[in-house]
């Protein structure tokens, strides 16, 4: 089996690739795009193109106009099947209103953002006859369709000229039906027979719930039964004709809607070319937006691809480790590889996995987990880690490892990166070291190979340290706390610190008394001295690093003290300036008084004026005012002034220097919300807001409600418009956290309320329908995803 990492599921699990994929999937909007992002790229040119496009998106990711551009992409339904939709339009197979609406939304996106597509994405082809397409689309499709279908896909029958009279007639019939049923429910004789005093709709018929032991055929036709059989849902004889007439209207409306669906599908066929181009554009935009967001989320870096077999990673880290210790990783083309030693759990395995992920990320055109990257694309990458013991095949850990290496030679490429964690760890140290060195020599004679190996074997790490073709490194150890530092140090091997760690962990346990001392007796003195030498080097290295860190901290403290003193001096200066300004004001006031008196003839000439002028000049020369605090206009000069200020949108306010929600606009002022307060500010103080803190602003804008939240609503018999309005309020309660879930009782069967609610929730990715194990289909329980 080819052990190249992208084809080896066992290896992919070891390097946590499935977790990485889950994080990547969170950034993708269109479902079908996730697979295309995970395509393994063979050609360097393909990889380079993906990286450059991602870099372009990364730069624009948080620009305001680009942000709204991306938000409009994500407003299109994530499960829209582009290929199937195009195929259905081409064959004139009627789309439903939801599909028609989403298709029209994609074309509206193109119309809205045509200029951005030209400016930001010059390599994307845009329609040469754009303005002609725009005129025809708006005239023949968009204007007419949007009269009665909202961008959310809600069809308003009352706004369609043909459907309106039928819809109004249906409303009148429903009003009559409810009126008659309410009369029955208030009848004293019927009240004894009714199970619940509610109006229900089952199979598009208005019914009332009756106790089964009270049923008589003269009351009406049985439409349905409860699961227990205790309740019968009957259609009263007094409304059966009205129900029939209503069903006829429902059928007529549905027939017209089906006809409209086919008509709009046929109209869209005239714009098949533009739809296809827009779909391709959206695929492109979503793919690179996803790649850029993934890079931003994991702090990844644009890598430089090297034509030489050299690795240079500055501050590399494993992307799944929280607050990781970052390390530099260097392997030049003159080196055969890197040998890493040191204590267990010190970061050796994490370093190997990081290198494996870097190559895997490259092969998918993704950025790299480090601050700066220069690395080649190896034709093959192999990772050997963990115990390969196979009991079913009768292979020991050592035998399984040998089998892996024999198979490795059958799959080597022209250039190879081979990562081995704890090579031959399941056999004796001397034999393991000898076999490893011989294996490395054979690999280098066979093809171009870079080896990165972790090991505790003393002979192996000593010999390779002396070999100039290999780089020797070790992970650090804090001898004060007996714990790893996770920092990679170059130039020397490191001790495993096994004896030290064992002694530290067992000192206070009487069961392990003398175990440490007895262990030393079984070790060869050369081994003990060698390990102690490495420990001594490690300890001195740790103390040196500790001193350097203390000096760095001391230097920072001195800088902080200097900044603090500068702050105190600045305050003193401000006090002096304020005092001087007061004195100057008194002098100016007195000078103005003398000038007025002189003009009136009360004072001869202006010796006194000269005197006071001299005093004023003296005070000005005595002390000059330091640089003024930067004004908000200068501080936020990069923010542009909006052309139009609209209520319900967010702007940055120079007066309070934060993003606010505009509630109302009058002639010269805007009424803004900030926290629980409202205030009035001049329109000229508002700027186009940076959208990074939008969520926080919305949450702080303050919400007032005129009703109390509930966790259950009985909506049976309710009109659709009233029901839709209530559902909006219910979802607001969920988003505000007022209730954890809400149960909506709409009745059994396939009624209007139930159909609308289920369809509505499908289009809301933040809302979910909770499973009801009771089997009661007469209610729906909603909660946030």
JSON list of N, CA and C in Angstrom, two decimals, residues 621-645:
[
{"chain": "A", "resi": 621, "resn": "UNK", "atom": "N", "xyz": [6.24, 83.38, 25.44]},
{"chain": "A", "resi": 621, "resn": "UNK", "atom": "CA", "xyz": [7.61, 82.88, 25.27]},
{"chain": "A", "resi": 621, "resn": "UNK", "atom": "C", "xyz": [8.03, 82.01, 26.43]},
{"chain": "A", "resi": 622, "resn": "UNK", "atom": "N", "xyz": [7.48, 82.32, 27.60]},
{"chain": "A", "resi": 622, "resn": "UNK", "atom": "CA", "xyz": [7.85, 81.60, 28.82]},
{"chain": "A", "resi": 622, "resn": "UNK", "atom": "C", "xyz": [7.54, 80.10, 28.70]},
{"chain": "A", "resi": 623, "resn": "UNK", "atom": "N", "xyz": [6.44, 79.81, 28.02]},
{"chain": "A", "resi": 623, "resn": "UNK", "atom": "CA", "xyz": [6.06, 78.38, 27.92]},
{"chain": "A", "resi": 623, "resn": "UNK", "atom": "C", "xyz": [5.22, 78.16, 26.68]},
{"chain": "A", "resi": 624, "resn": "UNK", "atom": "N", "xyz": [5.65, 77.22, 25.83]},
{"chain": "A", "resi": 624, "resn": "UNK", "atom": "CA", "xyz": [4.87, 76.89, 24.64]},
{"chain": "A", "resi": 624, "resn": "UNK", "atom": "C", "xyz": [4.05, 75.64, 24.89]},
{"chain": "A", "resi": 625, "resn": "UNK", "atom": "N", "xyz": [2.84, 75.61, 24.36]},
{"chain": "A", "resi": 625, "resn": "UNK", "atom": "CA", "xyz": [1.92, 74.47, 24.56]},
{"chain": "A", "resi": 625, "resn": "UNK", "atom": "C", "xyz": [2.43, 73.25, 23.78]},
{"chain": "A", "resi": 626, "resn": "UNK", "atom": "N", "xyz": [2.50, 72.08, 24.43]},
{"chain": "A", "resi": 626, "resn": "UNK", "atom": "CA", "xyz": [2.93, 70.87, 23.71]},
{"chain": "A", "resi": 626, "resn": "UNK", "atom": "C", "xyz": [1.91, 70.47, 22.65]},
{"chain": "A", "resi": 627, "resn": "UNK", "atom": "N", "xyz": [2.29, 69.46, 21.88]},
{"chain": "A", "resi": 627, "resn": "UNK", "atom": "CA", "xyz": [1.41, 68.99, 20.78]},
{"chain": "A", "resi": 627, "resn": "UNK", "atom": "C", "xyz": [0.04, 68.61, 21.32]},
{"chain": "A", "resi": 628, "resn": "UNK", "atom": "N", "xyz": [-0.99, 69.12, 20.67]},
{"chain": "A", "resi": 628, "resn": "UNK", "atom": "CA", "xyz": [-2.37, 68.86, 21.10]},
{"chain": "A", "resi": 628, "resn": "UNK", "atom": "C", "xyz": [-2.72, 67.38, 20.90]},
{"chain": "A", "resi": 629, "resn": "UNK", "atom": "N", "xyz": [-3.68, 66.93, 21.70]},
{"chain": "A", "resi": 629, "resn": "UNK", "atom": "CA", "xyz": [-4.19, 65.57, 21.53]},
{"chain": "A", "resi": 629, "resn": "UNK", "atom": "C", "xyz": [-4.86, 65.48, 20.16]},
{"chain": "A", "resi": 630, "resn": "UNK", "atom": "N", "xyz": [-4.63, 64.40, 19.47]},
{"chain": "A", "resi": 630, "resn": "UNK", "atom": "CA", "xyz": [-5.15, 64.25, 18.12]},
{"chain": "A", "resi": 630, "resn": "UNK", "atom": "C", "xyz": [-6.68, 64.26, 18.12]},
{"chain": "A", "resi": 631, "resn": "UNK", "atom": "N", "xyz": [-7.25, 65.07, 17.25]},
{"chain": "A", "resi": 631, "resn": "UNK", "atom": "CA", "xyz": [-8.71, 65.16, 17.17]},
{"chain": "A", "resi": 631, "resn": "UNK", "atom": "C", "xyz": [-9.29, 63.89, 16.56]},
{"chain": "A", "resi": 632, "resn": "UNK", "atom": "N", "xyz": [-10.57, 63.57, 16.88]},
{"chain": "A", "resi": 632, "resn": "UNK", "atom": "CA", "xyz": [-11.20, 62.37, 16.30]},
{"chain": "A", "resi": 632, "resn": "UNK", "atom": "C", "xyz": [-11.19, 62.40, 14.78]},
{"chain": "A", "resi": 633, "resn": "UNK", "atom": "N", "xyz": [-11.36, 63.62, 14.18]},
{"chain": "A", "resi": 633, "resn": "UNK", "atom": "CA", "xyz": [-11.38, 63.72, 12.72]},
{"chain": "A", "resi": 633, "resn": "UNK", "atom": "C", "xyz": [-10.05, 63.24, 12.13]},
{"chain": "A", "resi": 634, "resn": "UNK", "atom": "N", "xyz": [-8.92, 63.63, 12.80]},
{"chain": "A", "resi": 634, "resn": "UNK", "atom": "CA", "xyz": [-7.61, 63.19, 12.31]},
{"chain": "A", "resi": 634, "resn": "UNK", "atom": "C", "xyz": [-7.36, 61.73, 12.65]},
{"chain": "A", "resi": 635, "resn": "UNK", "atom": "N", "xyz": [-7.75, 61.37, 13.86]},
{"chain": "A", "resi": 635, "resn": "UNK", "atom": "CA", "xyz": [-7.51, 60.00, 14.34]},
{"chain": "A", "resi": 635, "resn": "UNK", "atom": "C", "xyz": [-8.18, 58.97, 13.43]},
{"chain": "A", "resi": 636, "resn": "UNK", "atom": "N", "xyz": [-9.39, 59.30, 12.95]},
{"chain": "A", "resi": 636, "resn": "UNK", "atom": "CA", "xyz": [-10.15, 58.35, 12.12]},
{"chain": "A", "resi": 636, "resn": "UNK", "atom": "C", "xyz": [-10.30, 58.89, 10.69]},
{"chain": "A", "resi": 637, "resn": "UNK", "atom": "N", "xyz": [-9.21, 59.51, 10.21]},
{"chain": "A", "resi": 637, "resn": "UNK", "atom": "CA", "xyz": [-9.25, 60.10, 8.86]},
{"chain": "A", "resi": 637, "resn": "UNK", "atom": "C", "xyz": [-9.43, 59.05, 7.78]},
{"chain": "A", "resi": 638, "resn": "UNK", "atom": "N", "xyz": [-9.11, 57.79, 8.11]},
{"chain": "A", "resi": 638, "resn": "UNK", "atom": "CA", "xyz": [-9.25, 56.72, 7.11]},
{"chain": "A", "resi": 638, "resn": "UNK", "atom": "C", "xyz": [-10.70, 56.32, 6.88]},
{"chain": "A", "resi": 639, "resn": "UNK", "atom": "N", "xyz": [-11.61, 56.71, 7.79]},
{"chain": "A", "resi": 639, "resn": "UNK", "atom": "CA", "xyz": [-13.02, 56.35, 7.64]},
{"chain": "A", "resi": 639, "resn": "UNK", "atom": "C", "xyz": [-13.71, 57.38, 6.74]},
{"chain": "A", "resi": 640, "resn": "UNK", "atom": "N", "xyz": [-14.46, 56.88, 5.76]},
{"chain": "A", "resi": 640, "resn": "UNK", "atom": "CA", "xyz": [-15.11, 57.77, 4.81]},
{"chain": "A", "resi": 640, "resn": "UNK", "atom": "C", "xyz": [-16.47, 58.25, 5.32]},
{"chain": "A", "resi": 641, "resn": "UNK", "atom": "N", "xyz": [-16.92, 59.41, 4.80]},
{"chain": "A", "resi": 641, "resn": "UNK", "atom": "CA", "xyz": [-18.22, 59.96, 5.16]},
{"chain": "A", "resi": 641, "resn": "UNK", "atom": "C", "xyz": [-19.30, 59.31, 4.29]},
{"chain": "A", "resi": 642, "resn": "UNK", "atom": "N", "xyz": [-20.35, 58.76, 4.90]},
{"chain": "A", "resi": 642, "resn": "UNK", "atom": "CA", "xyz": [-21.40, 58.10, 4.10]},
{"chain": "A", "resi": 642, "resn": "UNK", "atom": "C", "xyz": [-22.17, 59.11, 3.26]},
{"chain": "A", "resi": 643, "resn": "UNK", "atom": "N", "xyz": [-22.55, 58.66, 2.05]},
{"chain": "A", "resi": 643, "resn": "UNK", "atom": "CA", "xyz": [-23.34, 59.54, 1.18]},
{"chain": "A", "resi": 643, "resn": "UNK", "atom": "C", "xyz": [-24.75, 59.72, 1.73]},
{"chain": "A", "resi": 644, "resn": "UNK", "atom": "N", "xyz": [-25.32, 58.62, 2.22]},
{"chain": "A", "resi": 644, "resn": "UNK", "atom": "CA", "xyz": [-26.68, 58.65, 2.79]},
{"chain": "A", "resi": 644, "resn": "UNK", "atom": "C", "xyz": [-26.63, 57.95, 4.14]},
{"chain": "A", "resi": 645, "resn": "UNK", "atom": "N", "xyz": [-27.29, 58.52, 5.13]},
{"chain": "A", "resi": 645, "resn": "UNK", "atom": "CA", "xyz": [-27.37, 57.88, 6.45]},
{"chain": "A", "resi": 645, "resn": "UNK", "atom": "C", "xyz": [-28.78, 57.34, 6.61]}
]
